[in-house]
Tab-separated table of C-alpha atoms in Angstrom:
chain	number	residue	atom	x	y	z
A	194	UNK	CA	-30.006	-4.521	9.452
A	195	UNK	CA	-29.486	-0.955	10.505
A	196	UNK	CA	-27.020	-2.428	12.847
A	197	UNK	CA	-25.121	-3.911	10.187
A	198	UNK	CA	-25.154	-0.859	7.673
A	199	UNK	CA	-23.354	1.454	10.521
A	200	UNK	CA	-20.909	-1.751	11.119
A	201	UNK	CA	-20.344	-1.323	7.223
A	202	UNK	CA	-19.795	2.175	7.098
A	203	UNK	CA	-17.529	2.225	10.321
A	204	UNK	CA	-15.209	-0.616	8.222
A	205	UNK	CA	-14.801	1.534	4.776
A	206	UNK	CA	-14.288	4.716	6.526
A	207	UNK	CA	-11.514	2.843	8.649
A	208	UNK	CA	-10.295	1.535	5.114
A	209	UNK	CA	-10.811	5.000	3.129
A	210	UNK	CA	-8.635	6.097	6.028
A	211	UNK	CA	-5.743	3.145	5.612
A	212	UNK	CA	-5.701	4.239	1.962
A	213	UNK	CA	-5.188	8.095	2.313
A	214	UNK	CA	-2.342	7.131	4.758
A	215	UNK	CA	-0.938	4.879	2.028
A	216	UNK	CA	-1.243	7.593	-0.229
A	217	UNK	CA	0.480	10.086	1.838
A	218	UNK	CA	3.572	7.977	2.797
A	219	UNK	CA	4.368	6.580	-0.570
A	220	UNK	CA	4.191	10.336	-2.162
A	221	UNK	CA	6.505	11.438	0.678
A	222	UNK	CA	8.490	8.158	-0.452
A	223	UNK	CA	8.268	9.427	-4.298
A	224	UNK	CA	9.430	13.092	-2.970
A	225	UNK	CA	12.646	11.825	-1.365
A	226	UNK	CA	13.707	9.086	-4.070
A	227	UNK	CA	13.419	11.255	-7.388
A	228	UNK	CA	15.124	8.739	-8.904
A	229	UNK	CA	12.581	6.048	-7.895
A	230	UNK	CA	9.889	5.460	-10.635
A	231	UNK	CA	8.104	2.666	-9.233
A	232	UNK	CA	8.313	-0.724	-7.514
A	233	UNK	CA	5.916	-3.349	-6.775
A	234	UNK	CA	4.991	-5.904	-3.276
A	235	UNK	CA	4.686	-9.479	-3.278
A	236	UNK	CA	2.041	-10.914	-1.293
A	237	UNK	CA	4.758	-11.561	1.282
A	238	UNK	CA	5.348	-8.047	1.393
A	239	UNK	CA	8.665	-8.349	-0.419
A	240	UNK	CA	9.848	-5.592	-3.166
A	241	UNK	CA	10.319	-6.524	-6.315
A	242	UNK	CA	10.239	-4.885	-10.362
A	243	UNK	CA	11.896	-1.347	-8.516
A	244	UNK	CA	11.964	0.884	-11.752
A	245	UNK	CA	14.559	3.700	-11.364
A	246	UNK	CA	15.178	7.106	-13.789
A	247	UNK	CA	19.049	7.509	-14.562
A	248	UNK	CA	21.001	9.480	-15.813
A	249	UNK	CA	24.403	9.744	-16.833
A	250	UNK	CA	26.171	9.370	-13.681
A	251	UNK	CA	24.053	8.211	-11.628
A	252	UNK	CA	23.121	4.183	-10.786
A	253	UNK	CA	20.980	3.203	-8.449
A	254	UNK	CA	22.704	1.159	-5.505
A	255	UNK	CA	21.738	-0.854	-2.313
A	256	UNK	CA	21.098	2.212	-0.897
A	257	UNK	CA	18.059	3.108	-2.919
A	258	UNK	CA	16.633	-0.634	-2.128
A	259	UNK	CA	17.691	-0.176	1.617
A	260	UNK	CA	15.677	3.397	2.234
A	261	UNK	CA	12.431	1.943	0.177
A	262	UNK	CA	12.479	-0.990	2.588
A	263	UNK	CA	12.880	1.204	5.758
A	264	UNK	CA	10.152	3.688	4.539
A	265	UNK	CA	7.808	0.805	3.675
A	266	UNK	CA	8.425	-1.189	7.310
A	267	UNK	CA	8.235	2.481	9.238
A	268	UNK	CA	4.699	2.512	7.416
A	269	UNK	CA	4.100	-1.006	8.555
A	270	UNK	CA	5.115	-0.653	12.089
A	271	UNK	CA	3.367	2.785	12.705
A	272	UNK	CA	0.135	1.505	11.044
A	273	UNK	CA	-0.101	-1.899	10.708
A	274	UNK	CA	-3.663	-1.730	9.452
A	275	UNK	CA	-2.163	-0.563	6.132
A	276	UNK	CA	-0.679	-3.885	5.545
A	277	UNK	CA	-3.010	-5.453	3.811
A	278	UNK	CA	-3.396	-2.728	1.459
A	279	UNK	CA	0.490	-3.156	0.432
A	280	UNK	CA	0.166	-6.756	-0.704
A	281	UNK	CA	0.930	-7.240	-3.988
A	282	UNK	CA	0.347	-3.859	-5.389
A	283	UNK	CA	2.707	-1.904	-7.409
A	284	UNK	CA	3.035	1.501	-6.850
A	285	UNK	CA	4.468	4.311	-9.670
A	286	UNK	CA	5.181	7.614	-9.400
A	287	UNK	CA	2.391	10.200	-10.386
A	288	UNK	CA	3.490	12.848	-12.423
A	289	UNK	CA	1.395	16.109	-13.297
């Protein structure tokens, strides 16, 4: 059993871990798209619902779509235990 436990403990500190570097990459993400207000992943890993501020002026293009999908498979590639932590989740921006 005690065996077990540390196997346990070993897994959600791994996972605590994958989550923090979620965290950290999609608030970077936030920082550089002000514009961006939210967006959510399909199970497939596939953006959808991306919720944009505008203002007069300003519309969000291919461009903003393009850099969320780059940011999101740099995460992917560089840590691919994040992953599963992406799949279908939608993700808004925090504010204080």
């Amino acid at each position: 059993m005690a065996m077990k436990a540390s196997v346990n403990r070993q897994l959600e500190a791994r996972r605590q871990h994958a989550e923090a570097i979620v965290e950290e990459r999609l608030r970077a993400v936030f920082r550089r798209m002000p514009m961006l207000s939210g967006f959510s992943l399909r199970q497939n890993l596939e953006v959808t619902d991306v919720a944009v501020y505008t203002w007069p002026g300003y519309t969000a293009g291919e461009d903003l779509y393009k850099d969320l999908m780059e940011a999101l498979a740099d995460l992917a590639e560089e840590r691919p235990d994040t992953i599963e932590l992406l799949r279908g989740r939608t993700f808004a921006r925090a504010l204080h």
